[in-house]
Coordinates of C-alpha atoms in Angstrom, one line a residue:
Chain A
M1 CA 41.5 -5.6 9.9
E2 CA 39.2 -7.1 7.3
T3 CA 35.5 -6.3 7.4
E4 CA 33.3 -9.3 7.1
I5 CA 29.6 -9.2 6.2
T6 CA 27.9 -11.6 8.5
I7 CA 24.4 -12.9 8.7
Y8 CA 23.5 -10.1 11.2
H9 CA 24.1 -7.5 8.4
Y10 CA 21.6 -9.1 6.1
L11 CA 19.1 -9.6 8.9
F12 CA 19.4 -5.9 9.9
I13 CA 18.6 -4.8 6.4
G14 CA 15.6 -7.1 6.3
L15 CA 14.5 -5.7 9.7
I16 CA 15.0 -2.1 8.4
L17 CA 12.9 -3.1 5.2
F18 CA 10.2 -4.5 7.4
L19 CA 10.0 -1.7 9.8
M20 CA 9.9 0.9 7.1
G21 CA 7.1 -0.9 5.4
L22 CA 5.2 -1.1 8.6
L23 CA 5.8 2.6 9.1
G24 CA 4.5 3.4 5.6
S25 CA 1.5 1.2 6.0
V26 CA 0.5 3.1 9.2
I27 CA 1.2 6.7 8.1
A28 CA 0.4 6.6 4.4
K29 CA -2.8 8.2 3.4
N30 CA -3.0 6.8 -0.1
V31 CA -4.3 3.3 -0.6
I32 CA -1.9 2.3 -3.2
K33 CA 1.0 3.6 -1.2
V34 CA -0.1 1.5 1.8
L35 CA -0.2 -1.6 -0.6
I36 CA 3.4 -0.9 -1.8
S37 CA 4.4 -0.5 1.8
I38 CA 3.0 -4.0 2.6
E39 CA 4.9 -5.3 -0.3
I40 CA 8.1 -3.8 1.1
M41 CA 7.3 -5.6 4.3
L42 CA 7.0 -8.8 2.4
T43 CA 10.3 -8.3 0.6
G44 CA 12.0 -7.7 4.1
I45 CA 10.7 -11.1 5.2
N46 CA 11.8 -12.7 2.0
L47 CA 15.2 -11.3 2.5
N48 CA 15.3 -12.9 6.0
F49 CA 14.3 -16.2 4.6
V50 CA 16.9 -16.1 2.0
T51 CA 19.5 -15.1 4.6
F52 CA 18.7 -18.0 6.7
G53 CA 18.6 -20.3 3.8
T54 CA 22.0 -19.3 2.8
F55 CA 23.8 -19.2 6.2
C56 CA 21.9 -21.8 8.3
G57 CA 20.2 -24.1 5.8
G58 CA 23.1 -26.4 4.9
N59 CA 22.1 -28.2 1.9
N60 CA 18.4 -28.0 2.3
F61 CA 17.8 -24.4 1.0
D62 CA 14.3 -24.5 2.6
G63 CA 14.4 -20.6 3.1
Y64 CA 14.6 -20.4 -0.7
V65 CA 11.5 -22.4 -1.1
F66 CA 9.5 -20.4 1.4
T67 CA 10.6 -17.2 -0.5
L68 CA 9.2 -18.6 -3.7
F69 CA 6.0 -19.3 -2.0
Y70 CA 5.8 -16.0 -0.4
T71 CA 6.7 -14.1 -3.6
G72 CA 3.9 -15.9 -5.4
I73 CA 1.4 -15.4 -2.6
G74 CA 2.4 -11.7 -2.2
A75 CA 2.0 -11.0 -5.8
V76 CA -1.5 -12.5 -5.9
E77 CA -2.6 -10.8 -2.6
F78 CA -1.4 -7.6 -4.2
G79 CA -3.5 -8.1 -7.3
I80 CA -6.6 -8.9 -5.2
A81 CA -6.1 -5.9 -2.9
L82 CA -5.8 -3.7 -6.0
F83 CA -8.9 -5.2 -7.5
I84 CA -11.0 -4.6 -4.3
F85 CA -9.5 -1.0 -4.2
Y86 CA -10.7 -0.4 -7.7
L87 CA -14.1 -1.7 -7.0
M88 CA -14.4 0.4 -3.9
F89 CA -13.0 3.5 -5.8
Q90 CA -15.7 3.5 -8.2
K91 CA -18.1 4.0 -5.4
K92 CA -16.0 6.4 -3.2
E93 CA -13.9 8.2 -5.9
S94 CA -11.1 8.9 -3.6
E95 CA -7.7 7.3 -2.8
N96 CA -7.7 8.5 0.8
I97 CA -7.6 5.5 3.1
E98 CA -9.8 7.3 5.7
R99 CA -12.8 6.9 3.3
Y100 CA -12.4 3.2 3.3
S101 CA -13.0 2.7 7.0
D102 CA -16.3 0.9 6.3
L103 CA -14.4 -1.7 4.2
Chain B
M1 CA 29.0 -19.7 4.0
I2 CA 29.4 -16.9 1.6
S3 CA 31.9 -13.9 1.7
T4 CA 30.4 -10.6 0.3
N5 CA 32.4 -7.6 -0.7
P6 CA 31.6 -4.9 1.9
I7 CA 31.4 -2.2 -0.6
V8 CA 28.8 -4.0 -2.7
F9 CA 26.8 -5.0 0.5
Y10 CA 26.9 -1.3 1.9
S11 CA 26.1 0.3 -1.4
V12 CA 23.1 -1.9 -2.2
S13 CA 21.8 -1.6 1.2
S14 CA 22.1 2.0 1.4
L15 CA 20.3 2.4 -2.0
I16 CA 17.6 0.1 -0.5
I17 CA 17.1 2.3 2.5
F18 CA 17.1 5.5 0.5
F19 CA 14.6 4.4 -2.0
T20 CA 12.4 2.9 0.5
L21 CA 12.2 6.3 2.3
F22 CA 11.6 7.8 -1.0
T23 CA 8.8 5.4 -1.5
L24 CA 7.3 6.3 1.6
F25 CA 7.7 10.1 1.4
A26 CA 7.4 10.9 -2.2
K27 CA 4.7 13.6 -3.0
K28 CA 3.5 12.0 -6.2
I29 CA 2.2 8.4 -6.2
I30 CA 4.1 7.6 -9.5
N31 CA 7.3 8.7 -8.0
S32 CA 6.6 6.3 -5.1
L33 CA 5.8 3.6 -7.6
L34 CA 9.2 4.1 -9.5
A35 CA 11.1 4.2 -6.2
S36 CA 9.4 1.0 -5.1
V37 CA 10.4 -0.7 -8.4
L38 CA 14.1 0.2 -7.6
V39 CA 13.7 -1.2 -4.0
F40 CA 12.4 -4.6 -5.5
F41 CA 15.2 -4.7 -8.0
L42 CA 17.8 -4.1 -5.2
A43 CA 16.2 -6.7 -3.2
A44 CA 16.6 -9.1 -6.2
V45 CA 20.4 -7.9 -6.2
M46 CA 20.7 -8.8 -2.5
F47 CA 19.2 -12.1 -3.3
Y48 CA 21.8 -12.6 -5.9
I49 CA 24.5 -11.5 -3.4
L50 CA 23.3 -14.1 -1.1
G51 CA 23.6 -16.9 -3.7
S52 CA 20.0 -17.4 -4.6
E53 CA 19.9 -16.7 -8.4
Y54 CA 16.5 -18.3 -8.8
N55 CA 14.8 -16.2 -6.2
A56 CA 16.4 -13.1 -7.6
I57 CA 15.1 -13.8 -11.1
I58 CA 11.7 -14.4 -9.7
Q59 CA 11.7 -11.3 -7.6
A60 CA 13.0 -9.2 -10.5
I61 CA 10.2 -10.6 -12.8
I62 CA 7.3 -10.5 -10.5
Y63 CA 8.0 -7.5 -8.3
G64 CA 10.2 -5.7 -10.7
L65 CA 8.0 -5.9 -13.7
A66 CA 4.5 -7.6 -13.3
V67 CA 3.5 -5.9 -10.1
P68 CA 4.3 -2.3 -11.3
I69 CA 2.5 -2.7 -14.3
V70 CA -0.6 -3.5 -12.3
I71 CA 0.0 -0.7 -10.0
G72 CA 0.6 1.7 -13.0
L73 CA -2.6 0.6 -14.6
S74 CA -4.6 1.2 -11.2
I75 CA -3.0 4.6 -11.0
M76 CA -4.0 5.4 -14.5
F77 CA -7.6 4.3 -13.8
T78 CA -7.8 6.4 -10.7
T79 CA -6.0 9.6 -11.9
G80 CA -7.8 12.6 -12.2
K81 CA -10.8 11.7 -10.0
T82 CA -9.0 12.0 -6.8
E83 CA -9.4 14.6 -4.1
N84 CA -6.5 16.3 -2.8
I85 CA -5.1 14.4 0.1
K86 CA -3.3 16.3 2.8
S87 CA 0.3 15.5 2.8
Y88 CA 1.5 13.7 6.0
K89 CA 5.2 14.5 5.4
N90 CA 7.1 16.2 8.0
A91 CA 10.1 18.0 6.6
L92 CA 12.0 17.5 9.7
I93 CA 11.6 13.6 9.8
I94 CA 12.7 13.6 6.1
M95 CA 15.7 15.7 6.9
T96 CA 16.7 13.5 9.9
F97 CA 16.4 10.3 7.9
G98 CA 18.3 11.8 4.9
F99 CA 21.1 13.1 7.1
A100 CA 21.3 9.7 8.9
F101 CA 21.4 7.9 5.5
L102 CA 24.1 10.3 4.2
L103 CA 26.3 9.6 7.3
F104 CA 25.6 5.9 7.2
F105 CA 26.6 5.7 3.5
I106 CA 29.7 8.0 3.7
D107 CA 30.9 6.0 6.8
S108 CA 30.3 2.6 5.3
V109 CA 32.0 3.5 2.1
I110 CA 35.2 5.0 3.9
F111 CA 35.3 2.1 6.2
S112 CA 35.0 -0.5 3.3
I113 CA 37.8 1.3 1.3
I114 CA 40.0 1.6 4.2
N115 CA 39.5 -2.2 4.9
L116 CA 39.4 -3.3 1.2
P117 CA 39.9 -7.0 0.8
D118 CA 42.9 -8.2 -1.3
T119 CA 40.6 -9.5 -4.1
F120 CA 37.7 -7.7 -5.4
N121 CA 35.1 -10.5 -5.6
I122 CA 31.7 -8.9 -6.2
T123 CA 29.2 -11.8 -5.3
G124 CA 31.4 -13.8 -3.0
I125 CA 33.7 -16.6 -3.0
N126 CA 31.7 -19.7 -2.4
Q127 CA 28.5 -19.4 -4.3
A128 CA 25.9 -22.1 -3.7
N129 CA 25.9 -24.8 -6.4
A130 CA 23.1 -23.9 -8.8
F131 CA 22.2 -27.6 -9.2
N132 CA 22.0 -28.1 -5.6
V133 CA 19.7 -25.1 -5.4
L134 CA 17.5 -26.3 -8.2
S135 CA 17.2 -29.8 -6.7
A136 CA 16.3 -28.3 -3.4
F137 CA 13.6 -26.3 -5.0
A138 CA 12.2 -29.5 -6.6
K139 CA 12.5 -31.4 -3.5
G140 CA 10.9 -28.7 -1.4
I141 CA 7.9 -28.2 -3.7
F142 CA 7.2 -31.6 -4.7
I143 CA 8.2 -33.7 -1.7
N144 CA 8.8 -31.8 1.5
Y145 CA 6.1 -29.1 1.2
V146 CA 3.8 -30.8 -1.4
L147 CA 0.8 -30.1 0.9
G148 CA 1.4 -26.5 1.2
F149 CA 2.2 -26.2 -2.6
E150 CA -1.2 -28.0 -3.4
L151 CA -3.1 -25.7 -0.8
I152 CA -1.5 -22.6 -2.5
S153 CA -2.7 -23.8 -5.8
L154 CA -6.2 -24.4 -4.5
M155 CA -6.3 -21.1 -2.8
L156 CA -5.2 -19.3 -6.0
T157 CA -8.0 -21.1 -7.8
I158 CA -10.5 -19.9 -5.3
V159 CA -9.1 -16.5 -5.6
I160 CA -9.6 -16.6 -9.3
A161 CA -13.2 -17.8 -9.0
G162 CA -13.9 -15.4 -6.3
I163 CA -12.7 -12.4 -8.5
V164 CA -15.1 -13.5 -11.3
L165 CA -18.0 -13.7 -8.8
I166 CA -17.3 -10.3 -7.3
K167 CA -17.0 -8.8 -10.7
N168 CA -20.3 -10.4 -11.9
K169 CA -22.1 -9.3 -8.8
K170 CA -20.8 -5.8 -9.1
S171 CA -21.7 -5.5 -12.7
S172 CA -25.3 -6.9 -12.1
I173 CA -25.7 -4.3 -9.4

């Protein structure tokens, strides 16, 4: 019997990444860790896009293009979020996310 | 359709899960950052396994190099001024996840070795043609999704202008 890696294996890994990123963004107390968790969620989404682009796209590869867009947007969003965090940090002087409830 | 070696897939996916858990539950934020870099690199490996070399390179460059530098700088700027944050970690949760990961890893490796394919092909038999992927990128960006591409460009320009405005407003205060 030969094991074969199917589309469901990759989708499962993408789902796991998304769920763990969601868990981290909910339970983490550190703002930077929350942002990293959001990036992990985005990575899981990108993995699903690439999986669908490979297995279901045929010759279109639209999933790859969407992944390209998401990677760029995710990086920019991360930079903006860190910038806002840094501005707020100068006032709050804390990384604890509970201090940022008035954001 | 691609055919991936199960050993490679299970190894990479197990490492992704392990380092993601380490990212979430690491005590120090710098350890969390290093583990997240490994997660992003392993995701790039997964993209490569799936046949998308361009996305793998972009993922490795942006998330593996550029983003960690920005995070590291922000950690450097905020180190030493922080209050002690109470750790949320629960040792039982970590041990449960670690044990489940260990079982999953051992089981998958043994299962893969038992059912080893005849030829050890790391990345797969039928990789997508690189030229087709490149032309698909060009077609997607400049023909099919040109409106979205232009909107993203506009959004990034607005973001840059917004950053400058916020910074000037902050410094004037």
